[in-house]
Amino acid sequence: MKYIDEFNDPELARRLLDEIRATATRPWALMEVCGGQTHSIIRHGIDQLLPEQVELIHGPGCPVCVTPLEVIDKALEIASRPGVIFCSFGDMLRVPGTGRDLFRVKGEGGDVRVVYSPLDALELARRNPDREVVFFAIGFETTAPANAMAVHQARRLGLANFSLLVSHVRVPPAVEAIMTAPACRVQGFLAAGHVCSVMGTAEYPRLAERFRVPLVVTGFEPLDILEGIRLAVRQLERGEHRVENAYPRAVREDGNPAAVRMIEEVFEVTDRNWRGIGPIPDSGWRLTEAFRAYDAEHRFQVTDIRTEEPAECRAGEVLQGLIKPTECAAFGTTCTPRTPLGATMVSSEGACAAYYLYRRMNAATPQATGAAGKEMNPVG
C-alpha cells in the first residue's frame, strides 16, 4: 500500500537505529505528542530497540484521554434526555464519567449512536426534524475542520435541531504547559504530523526558541518515528533547537489554509481544562458568538456541571509524561479495559491501553527484547 508499506521496511529501520546509536553520546529524553505515535511505538517495540541513551516519554496527545471529566458528565446528562439523539465517535462510549459511561446510558434507553463523521450527525438532524441531534465534538486541531464544517452547513441548511458539545484542544499551549512544569524532563518533541497537516508549523518555532528544544514533525509509521528520533537526537547532540519537518509527504509549513479559515470562522480560542492535568490557558476552542446557537452546553443548560477526578487514577501523571502506565498500582489490576478508571485505558490512542494491548505489563522491560527474550522486529 503506497505510503504505508514503504515505511515498514525492516532493513531501513535497522539502518536508522544504527544511525541513532552512532549519534547519541549522552542521555536524551524525547516526548511524542500524539497518542497514535505512542501506539505505533509500543506496538513495534521502538522504545525497546533504541539505545539506552534515548528515552521516549509519552505525552498528552490523546484527545479522548484529555477530555475533562466534567465534559463527559455533560455528555451523559444530555444523552439521557428524551428527544435527544446523541452522536459520537465510538472511542468515547467507554470513557468513564462519574459512575457511568455512554454505553450505560445507551443500555438504559438513551438514543446514543456511533457515527463516523459529524456530517453523519448532520444528516440525522435533517431526517429527524422533531429530535435534537447532538454531536460530541472532541479532538485536537485534526478534527476541528470537519466539526466546523458541520456547524457551518447546519446554519446554511437552517437546521435548528443540530448542536455540538465542544471539547476541542490545541497542541502548542500543551507543549508550553509541559515545558513550564517543575518536574519536566523533556528535551525534545516529536510533533504530531496530522495536526501539522491542518495547522502547519508556524506556531512551533517560538516554542523551540523559547525552551531551546528541537521540535520534529513526524508521521506514524515505524520509519517516520525513527527518522523523527534521529533528527531530534542529531539536533540535541549539536546543541540546536529548531523545527524540522520529517513528514513532508503530508505536512506543509502553512498547513491547509482552507481548513484553517473554516476553523477561524466557526471557533475562537478559549481556556480549556484537560482531564488529569488541569486548566491550560488558550488551549481550546469554543464556538464563536455567530455560531453560539449551536452550542449544546448552552442549549441544554449544562454549563454548571463540575466534577472531581478519582484519586486512585494516575492518568494525569501518565498524560504529563511523569510516569509510565506500569508505574500506576491500578494498571492491569483494578484498572483494565473492562473496568477502566480513566480514559487512557479505553481510548484507541491512550498510553495505558497501548501498554495493556501489547502486554507491557511490567515496570521493567528488557531493552530490545520481547516478552520471550527474543530480538524484536522493529516493524512488528
Tab-separated table of C-alpha atoms in Angstrom:
chain	number	residue	atom	x	y	z
A	1	MET	CA	0.000	0.000	0.000
A	2	LYS	CA	1.543	3.291	-1.081
A	3	TYR	CA	2.932	5.414	1.799
A	4	ILE	CA	2.401	2.523	4.249
A	5	ASP	CA	4.474	-0.476	3.162
A	6	GLU	CA	7.431	1.735	2.237
A	7	PHE	CA	7.614	2.980	5.820
A	8	ASN	CA	7.640	-0.505	7.381
A	9	ASP	CA	10.883	-1.763	5.813
A	10	PRO	CA	12.877	-3.762	8.424
A	11	GLU	CA	16.242	-3.148	6.764
A	12	LEU	CA	15.731	0.610	6.637
A	13	ALA	CA	14.574	0.526	10.259
A	14	ARG	CA	17.820	-1.201	11.278
A	15	ARG	CA	19.854	1.422	9.412
A	16	LEU	CA	18.049	4.244	11.172
A	17	LEU	CA	18.559	2.541	14.532
A	18	ASP	CA	22.273	2.189	13.771
A	19	GLU	CA	22.446	5.902	12.951
A	20	ILE	CA	20.676	6.817	16.188
A	21	ARG	CA	23.077	4.611	18.180
A	22	ALA	CA	26.063	6.200	16.466
A	23	THR	CA	24.753	9.725	17.074
A	24	ALA	CA	23.609	9.542	20.714
A	25	THR	CA	26.510	10.091	23.110
A	26	ARG	CA	24.525	11.408	26.088
A	27	PRO	CA	21.134	10.704	27.693
A	28	TRP	CA	18.249	12.404	25.912
A	29	ALA	CA	14.516	12.397	26.721
A	30	LEU	CA	12.085	12.933	23.845
A	31	MET	CA	8.297	13.246	24.081
A	32	GLU	CA	5.989	12.048	21.348
A	33	VAL	CA	2.962	14.323	21.466
A	34	CYS	CA	0.472	12.101	19.653
A	35	GLY	CA	-1.270	9.040	21.076
A	36	GLY	CA	-1.249	7.448	17.639
A	37	GLN	CA	2.533	7.658	17.684
A	38	THR	CA	2.552	6.143	21.188
A	39	HIS	CA	0.610	3.108	19.963
A	40	SER	CA	2.947	2.688	16.998
A	41	ILE	CA	5.994	2.931	19.287
A	42	ILE	CA	4.666	0.316	21.723
A	43	ARG	CA	3.252	-1.973	19.025
A	44	HIS	CA	6.563	-2.159	17.147
A	45	GLY	CA	8.791	-2.074	20.230
A	46	ILE	CA	10.593	1.041	19.027
A	47	ASP	CA	11.284	2.261	22.560
A	48	GLN	CA	12.936	-1.084	23.382
A	49	LEU	CA	15.104	-1.026	20.272
A	50	LEU	CA	16.568	2.421	20.891
A	51	PRO	CA	19.959	2.826	22.545
A	52	GLU	CA	19.798	3.265	26.315
A	53	GLN	CA	20.738	6.943	25.956
A	54	VAL	CA	17.402	7.736	24.243
A	55	GLU	CA	14.225	7.664	26.312
A	56	LEU	CA	10.744	8.201	24.895
A	57	ILE	CA	8.206	9.928	27.132
A	58	HIS	CA	4.520	9.616	26.284
A	59	GLY	CA	2.728	12.954	26.074
A	60	PRO	CA	-0.892	14.151	26.359
A	61	GLY	CA	-1.637	13.551	22.681
A	62	CYS	CA	-4.824	11.514	23.061
A	63	PRO	CA	-7.855	13.801	22.596
A	64	VAL	CA	-10.220	11.278	24.193
A	65	CYS	CA	-7.935	10.984	27.212
A	66	VAL	CA	-7.708	14.715	27.878
A	67	THR	CA	-11.436	15.414	27.522
A	68	PRO	CA	-12.266	16.573	31.059
A	69	LEU	CA	-14.492	14.527	33.315
A	70	GLU	CA	-16.985	17.381	33.606
A	71	VAL	CA	-17.478	17.369	29.817
A	72	ILE	CA	-18.068	13.597	29.880
A	73	ASP	CA	-20.687	14.165	32.575
A	74	LYS	CA	-22.297	16.875	30.444
A	75	ALA	CA	-22.438	14.398	27.566
A	76	LEU	CA	-24.066	11.804	29.837
A	77	GLU	CA	-26.651	14.324	31.033
A	78	ILE	CA	-27.566	15.434	27.510
A	79	ALA	CA	-27.627	11.892	26.105
A	80	SER	CA	-30.012	10.801	28.874
A	81	ARG	CA	-32.679	13.320	27.943
A	82	PRO	CA	-35.777	12.275	25.981
A	83	GLY	CA	-35.974	13.539	22.447
A	84	VAL	CA	-32.176	13.636	22.010
A	85	ILE	CA	-30.087	11.664	19.527
A	86	PHE	CA	-26.552	11.830	20.901
A	87	CYS	CA	-23.853	11.095	18.303
A	88	SER	CA	-20.214	10.296	18.989
A	89	PHE	CA	-17.180	8.542	17.630
A	90	GLY	CA	-17.001	5.028	19.040
A	91	ASP	CA	-13.973	5.503	21.293
A	92	MET	CA	-15.873	7.936	23.519
A	93	LEU	CA	-18.554	5.450	24.540
A	94	ARG	CA	-16.378	3.563	27.057
A	95	VAL	CA	-14.787	6.657	28.628
A	96	PRO	CA	-15.881	6.696	32.283
A	97	GLY	CA	-17.753	9.667	33.641
A	98	THR	CA	-18.938	9.917	37.226
A	99	GLY	CA	-20.402	6.459	37.802
A	100	ARG	CA	-21.268	5.519	34.220
A	101	ASP	CA	-20.396	5.940	30.536
A	102	LEU	CA	-22.273	6.462	27.268
A	103	PHE	CA	-22.688	2.697	26.813
A	104	ARG	CA	-24.541	2.610	30.122
A	105	VAL	CA	-26.754	5.497	29.022
A	106	LYS	CA	-27.495	3.623	25.794
A	107	GLY	CA	-28.329	0.486	27.771
A	108	GLU	CA	-30.701	2.497	29.937
A	109	GLY	CA	-32.649	3.655	26.884
A	110	GLY	CA	-30.772	6.734	25.705
A	111	ASP	CA	-30.513	7.171	21.939
A	112	VAL	CA	-26.714	7.098	21.637
A	113	ARG	CA	-25.326	6.447	18.174
A	114	VAL	CA	-21.830	5.860	16.824
A	115	VAL	CA	-21.092	7.899	13.702
A	116	TYR	CA	-18.020	8.178	11.500
A	117	SER	CA	-18.285	11.886	10.732
A	118	PRO	CA	-20.069	14.951	12.154
A	119	LEU	CA	-21.756	15.176	8.759
A	120	ASP	CA	-23.454	11.843	9.571
A	121	ALA	CA	-24.950	13.534	12.629
A	122	LEU	CA	-25.992	16.467	10.468
A	123	GLU	CA	-27.849	14.084	8.164
A	124	LEU	CA	-29.617	12.576	11.184
A	125	ALA	CA	-30.776	16.054	12.141
A	126	ARG	CA	-32.125	16.604	8.631
A	127	ARG	CA	-34.022	13.297	8.728
A	128	ASN	CA	-35.358	13.783	12.276
A	129	PRO	CA	-36.651	17.354	12.494
A	130	ASP	CA	-38.621	16.515	15.651
A	131	ARG	CA	-35.483	15.361	17.552
A	132	GLU	CA	-32.480	17.241	18.949
A	133	VAL	CA	-29.287	15.842	17.445
A	134	VAL	CA	-26.050	16.497	19.344
A	135	PHE	CA	-22.553	15.627	18.104
A	136	PHE	CA	-19.738	15.166	20.623
A	137	ALA	CA	-17.056	17.381	19.051
A	138	ILE	CA	-13.757	16.457	20.670
A	139	GLY	CA	-10.224	16.314	19.381
A	140	PHE	CA	-7.118	18.259	18.550
A	141	GLU	CA	-6.739	20.502	15.523
A	142	THR	CA	-7.109	17.459	13.266
A	143	THR	CA	-10.869	17.009	13.742
A	144	ALA	CA	-11.737	20.683	14.070
A	145	PRO	CA	-12.246	21.443	10.333
A	146	ALA	CA	-14.914	18.743	9.887
A	147	ASN	CA	-16.716	19.840	13.053
A	148	ALA	CA	-16.588	23.457	11.947
A	149	MET	CA	-17.954	22.479	8.549
A	150	ALA	CA	-20.860	20.605	10.164
A	151	VAL	CA	-21.964	23.707	12.080
A	152	HIS	CA	-21.445	25.880	9.016
A	153	GLN	CA	-23.642	23.535	6.987
A	154	ALA	CA	-26.289	23.378	9.717
A	155	ARG	CA	-26.682	27.142	9.603
A	156	ARG	CA	-26.748	27.170	5.808
A	157	LEU	CA	-29.466	24.485	5.781
A	158	GLY	CA	-31.424	26.111	8.587
A	159	LEU	CA	-31.226	23.026	10.841
A	160	ALA	CA	-32.136	24.399	14.249
A	161	ASN	CA	-32.180	20.926	15.849
A	162	PHE	CA	-28.417	20.345	15.487
A	163	SER	CA	-25.729	21.267	18.013
A	164	LEU	CA	-22.199	20.419	19.131
A	165	LEU	CA	-20.894	19.567	22.576
A	166	VAL	CA	-17.420	21.047	22.041
A	167	SER	CA	-14.246	19.976	23.810
A	168	HIS	CA	-11.524	20.851	21.300
A	169	VAL	CA	-7.944	21.228	22.486
A	170	ARG	CA	-4.840	22.771	20.891
A	171	VAL	CA	-1.330	21.298	20.910
A	172	PRO	CA	1.021	24.337	21.167
A	173	PRO	CA	-0.314	25.540	24.557
A	174	ALA	CA	0.015	21.971	25.863
A	175	VAL	CA	3.686	21.893	24.803
A	176	GLU	CA	4.177	25.177	26.658
A	177	ALA	CA	2.452	23.805	29.766
A	178	ILE	CA	4.660	20.690	29.704
A	179	MET	CA	7.865	22.702	29.373
A	180	THR	CA	6.977	25.091	32.217
A	181	ALA	CA	6.052	22.298	34.652
A	182	PRO	CA	8.531	21.994	37.554
A	183	ALA	CA	9.182	18.281	37.012
A	184	CYS	CA	9.662	18.495	33.233
A	185	ARG	CA	12.449	16.286	31.815
A	186	VAL	CA	11.597	16.713	28.134
A	187	GLN	CA	14.495	17.799	25.924
A	188	GLY	CA	12.852	17.459	22.520
A	189	PHE	CA	9.500	16.763	20.870
A	190	LEU	CA	8.139	14.558	18.113
A	191	ALA	CA	5.260	16.714	16.898
A	192	ALA	CA	2.045	15.209	15.549
A	193	GLY	CA	2.019	15.064	11.773
A	194	HIS	CA	-1.764	15.026	11.371
A	195	VAL	CA	-2.157	18.183	13.488
A	196	CYS	CA	0.517	19.969	11.452
A	197	SER	CA	-1.081	18.804	8.192
A	198	VAL	CA	-4.021	21.026	9.160
A	199	MET	CA	-2.403	23.920	11.036
A	200	GLY	CA	1.100	23.951	9.588
A	201	THR	CA	4.184	24.609	11.698
A	202	ALA	CA	4.008	28.383	12.220
A	203	GLU	CA	3.303	28.166	15.976
A	204	TYR	CA	6.258	25.905	16.761
A	205	PRO	CA	9.432	27.967	16.063
A	206	ARG	CA	8.727	30.292	19.010
A	207	LEU	CA	8.377	27.254	21.298
A	208	ALA	CA	11.605	25.715	20.022
A	209	GLU	CA	13.402	29.015	20.564
A	210	ARG	CA	11.878	29.850	23.949
A	211	PHE	CA	12.523	26.431	25.501
A	212	ARG	CA	15.611	25.589	23.402
A	213	VAL	CA	14.242	22.207	22.326
A	214	PRO	CA	14.107	20.581	18.886
A	215	LEU	CA	10.608	20.039	17.501
A	216	VAL	CA	10.493	17.427	14.747
A	217	VAL	CA	7.219	16.836	12.895
A	218	THR	CA	6.767	13.105	12.301
A	219	GLY	CA	4.252	10.634	10.941
A	220	PHE	CA	3.022	7.379	12.432
A	221	GLU	CA	4.742	4.507	10.663
A	222	PRO	CA	7.907	2.969	12.180
A	223	LEU	CA	10.295	4.654	9.744
A	224	ASP	CA	8.555	8.006	10.257
A	225	ILE	CA	9.075	7.787	14.002
A	226	LEU	CA	12.668	6.527	13.775
A	227	GLU	CA	13.564	9.330	11.359
A	228	GLY	CA	11.986	11.858	13.723
A	229	ILE	CA	14.037	10.459	16.613
A	230	ARG	CA	17.209	10.525	14.514
A	231	LEU	CA	16.733	14.178	13.590
A	232	ALA	CA	15.852	15.191	17.156
A	233	VAL	CA	18.892	13.414	18.615
A	234	ARG	CA	21.127	14.951	15.962
A	235	GLN	CA	19.913	18.433	16.903
A	236	LEU	CA	20.430	17.760	20.598
A	237	GLU	CA	23.960	16.486	20.052
A	238	ARG	CA	24.746	19.611	18.015
A	239	GLY	CA	23.166	21.975	20.525
A	240	GLU	CA	20.448	23.032	18.044
A	241	HIS	CA	16.782	23.810	18.718
A	242	ARG	CA	14.603	24.328	15.681
A	243	VAL	CA	11.601	22.924	13.855
A	244	GLU	CA	12.209	20.178	11.293
A	245	ASN	CA	9.610	18.571	9.064
A	246	ALA	CA	10.209	14.816	8.788
A	247	TYR	CA	6.729	14.285	7.321
A	248	PRO	CA	6.843	16.346	4.080
A	249	ARG	CA	4.522	13.993	2.208
A	250	ALA	CA	1.649	15.268	4.381
A	251	VAL	CA	2.782	18.499	6.081
A	252	ARG	CA	3.440	21.921	4.591
A	253	GLU	CA	4.611	24.966	6.521
A	254	ASP	CA	1.245	26.709	6.008
A	255	GLY	CA	-0.797	23.530	6.595
A	256	ASN	CA	-4.204	23.529	4.945
A	257	PRO	CA	-5.240	27.194	4.558
A	258	ALA	CA	-8.854	26.373	3.641
A	259	ALA	CA	-9.254	24.238	6.767
A	260	VAL	CA	-7.680	26.941	8.939
A	261	ARG	CA	-10.065	29.555	7.546
A	262	MET	CA	-13.044	27.328	8.345
A	263	ILE	CA	-11.817	26.811	11.923
A	264	GLU	CA	-11.256	30.536	12.435
A	265	GLU	CA	-14.742	31.360	11.145
A	266	VAL	CA	-16.554	28.940	13.458
A	267	PHE	CA	-14.307	28.650	16.551
A	268	GLU	CA	-12.475	31.026	18.841
A	269	VAL	CA	-9.631	30.323	21.249
A	270	THR	CA	-10.560	29.754	24.898
A	271	ASP	CA	-9.039	28.342	28.091
A	272	ARG	CA	-9.617	24.611	28.435
A	273	ASN	CA	-9.464	22.146	31.297
A	274	TRP	CA	-7.527	18.949	30.448
A	275	ARG	CA	-8.511	15.724	32.167
A	276	GLY	CA	-5.957	14.752	34.789
A	277	ILE	CA	-3.851	17.836	34.047
A	278	GLY	CA	-5.989	20.869	34.811
A	279	PRO	CA	-6.608	24.208	33.102
A	280	ILE	CA	-4.269	25.349	30.321
A	281	PRO	CA	-4.757	28.939	29.079
A	282	ASP	CA	-5.741	29.373	25.420
A	283	SER	CA	-5.579	25.613	24.880
A	284	GLY	CA	-9.036	25.046	23.439
A	285	TRP	CA	-11.678	26.246	21.036
A	286	ARG	CA	-15.320	27.120	21.532
A	287	LEU	CA	-17.979	28.256	19.086
A	288	THR	CA	-17.881	31.945	18.206
A	289	GLU	CA	-20.793	34.220	19.047
A	290	ALA	CA	-22.051	33.903	15.462
A	291	PHE	CA	-22.481	30.128	15.963
A	292	ARG	CA	-23.294	30.099	19.687
A	293	ALA	CA	-26.863	28.936	18.953
A	294	TYR	CA	-25.350	25.558	18.024
A	295	ASP	CA	-23.579	25.157	21.392
A	296	ALA	CA	-25.122	22.149	23.187
A	297	GLU	CA	-23.794	23.255	26.602
A	298	HIS	CA	-25.916	26.396	26.458
A	299	ARG	CA	-28.833	24.809	24.629
A	300	PHE	CA	-29.237	22.123	27.307
A	301	GLN	CA	-28.081	24.347	30.197
A	302	VAL	CA	-25.336	22.045	31.492
A	303	THR	CA	-22.627	24.687	31.841
A	304	ASP	CA	-22.597	24.478	35.645
A	305	ILE	CA	-21.673	20.750	35.961
A	306	ARG	CA	-18.442	20.356	37.976
A	307	THR	CA	-16.688	17.114	38.947
A	308	GLU	CA	-13.598	15.695	40.675
A	309	GLU	CA	-11.194	13.097	39.298
A	310	PRO	CA	-10.995	9.740	41.128
A	311	ALA	CA	-7.966	9.825	43.422
A	312	GLU	CA	-6.826	6.277	42.563
A	313	CYS	CA	-6.433	7.082	38.835
A	314	ARG	CA	-2.970	8.400	37.900
A	315	ALA	CA	-3.835	9.056	34.252
A	316	GLY	CA	-2.936	12.718	34.668
A	317	GLU	CA	0.638	11.787	35.534
A	318	VAL	CA	0.746	9.436	32.543
A	319	LEU	CA	-0.528	12.200	30.256
A	320	GLN	CA	2.144	14.593	31.519
A	321	GLY	CA	4.881	12.030	30.984
A	322	LEU	CA	5.691	11.877	34.704
A	323	ILE	CA	5.136	8.111	34.945
A	324	LYS	CA	4.735	5.168	32.609
A	325	PRO	CA	1.393	3.293	32.794
A	326	THR	CA	3.039	0.345	34.550
A	327	GLU	CA	4.087	2.616	37.429
A	328	CYS	CA	0.437	3.039	38.424
A	329	ALA	CA	-0.614	0.484	41.048
A	330	ALA	CA	-4.077	0.187	39.487
A	331	PHE	CA	-2.762	-0.645	35.999
A	332	GLY	CA	-3.847	-4.124	34.912
A	333	THR	CA	-5.449	-4.858	38.304
A	334	THR	CA	-8.332	-2.585	39.322
A	335	CYS	CA	-7.944	-0.653	36.055
A	336	THR	CA	-8.421	-2.716	32.874
A	337	PRO	CA	-10.270	-2.158	29.587
A	338	ARG	CA	-13.327	-3.810	31.185
A	339	THR	CA	-13.095	-1.774	34.390
A	340	PRO	CA	-11.324	1.458	33.426
A	341	LEU	CA	-10.616	4.167	35.970
A	342	GLY	CA	-9.650	6.677	33.311
A	343	ALA	CA	-9.834	7.347	29.594
A	344	THR	CA	-6.195	6.359	28.960
A	345	MET	CA	-7.196	2.702	29.445
A	346	VAL	CA	-10.038	2.645	26.901
A	347	SER	CA	-9.127	5.202	24.234
A	348	SER	CA	-7.728	3.829	20.985
A	349	GLU	CA	-4.837	6.290	21.435
A	350	GLY	CA	-4.399	6.017	25.209
A	351	ALA	CA	-0.967	5.083	26.577
A	352	CYS	CA	-2.434	2.737	29.194
A	353	ALA	CA	-4.483	0.988	26.503
A	354	ALA	CA	-1.353	0.559	24.367
A	355	TYR	CA	0.616	-0.976	27.242
A	356	TYR	CA	-2.271	-3.318	28.082
A	357	LEU	CA	-2.977	-4.294	24.457
A	358	TYR	CA	0.651	-5.076	23.662
A	359	ARG	CA	1.251	-6.827	27.012
A	360	ARG	CA	3.648	-4.324	28.545
A	361	MET	CA	2.556	-5.369	31.999
A	362	ASN	CA	5.800	-4.931	33.939
A	363	ALA	CA	7.528	-1.738	35.006
A	364	ALA	CA	10.889	-3.010	33.733
A	365	THR	CA	11.082	-4.493	30.250
A	366	PRO	CA	14.404	-5.810	28.863
A	367	GLN	CA	15.904	-3.368	26.382
A	368	ALA	CA	15.490	-4.513	22.782
A	369	THR	CA	13.808	-7.798	23.704
A	370	GLY	CA	10.272	-9.032	23.661
A	371	ALA	CA	8.415	-10.847	26.411
A	372	ALA	CA	10.096	-14.131	25.494
A	373	GLY	CA	13.568	-12.556	25.304
A	374	LYS	CA	13.791	-12.820	21.529
A	375	GLU	CA	15.034	-9.985	19.334
A	376	MET	CA	12.095	-7.782	18.390
A	377	ASN	CA	11.154	-6.931	14.841
A	378	PRO	CA	11.304	-3.135	14.514
A	379	VAL	CA	8.286	-3.144	12.232
A	380	GLY	CA	6.151	-5.735	14.017
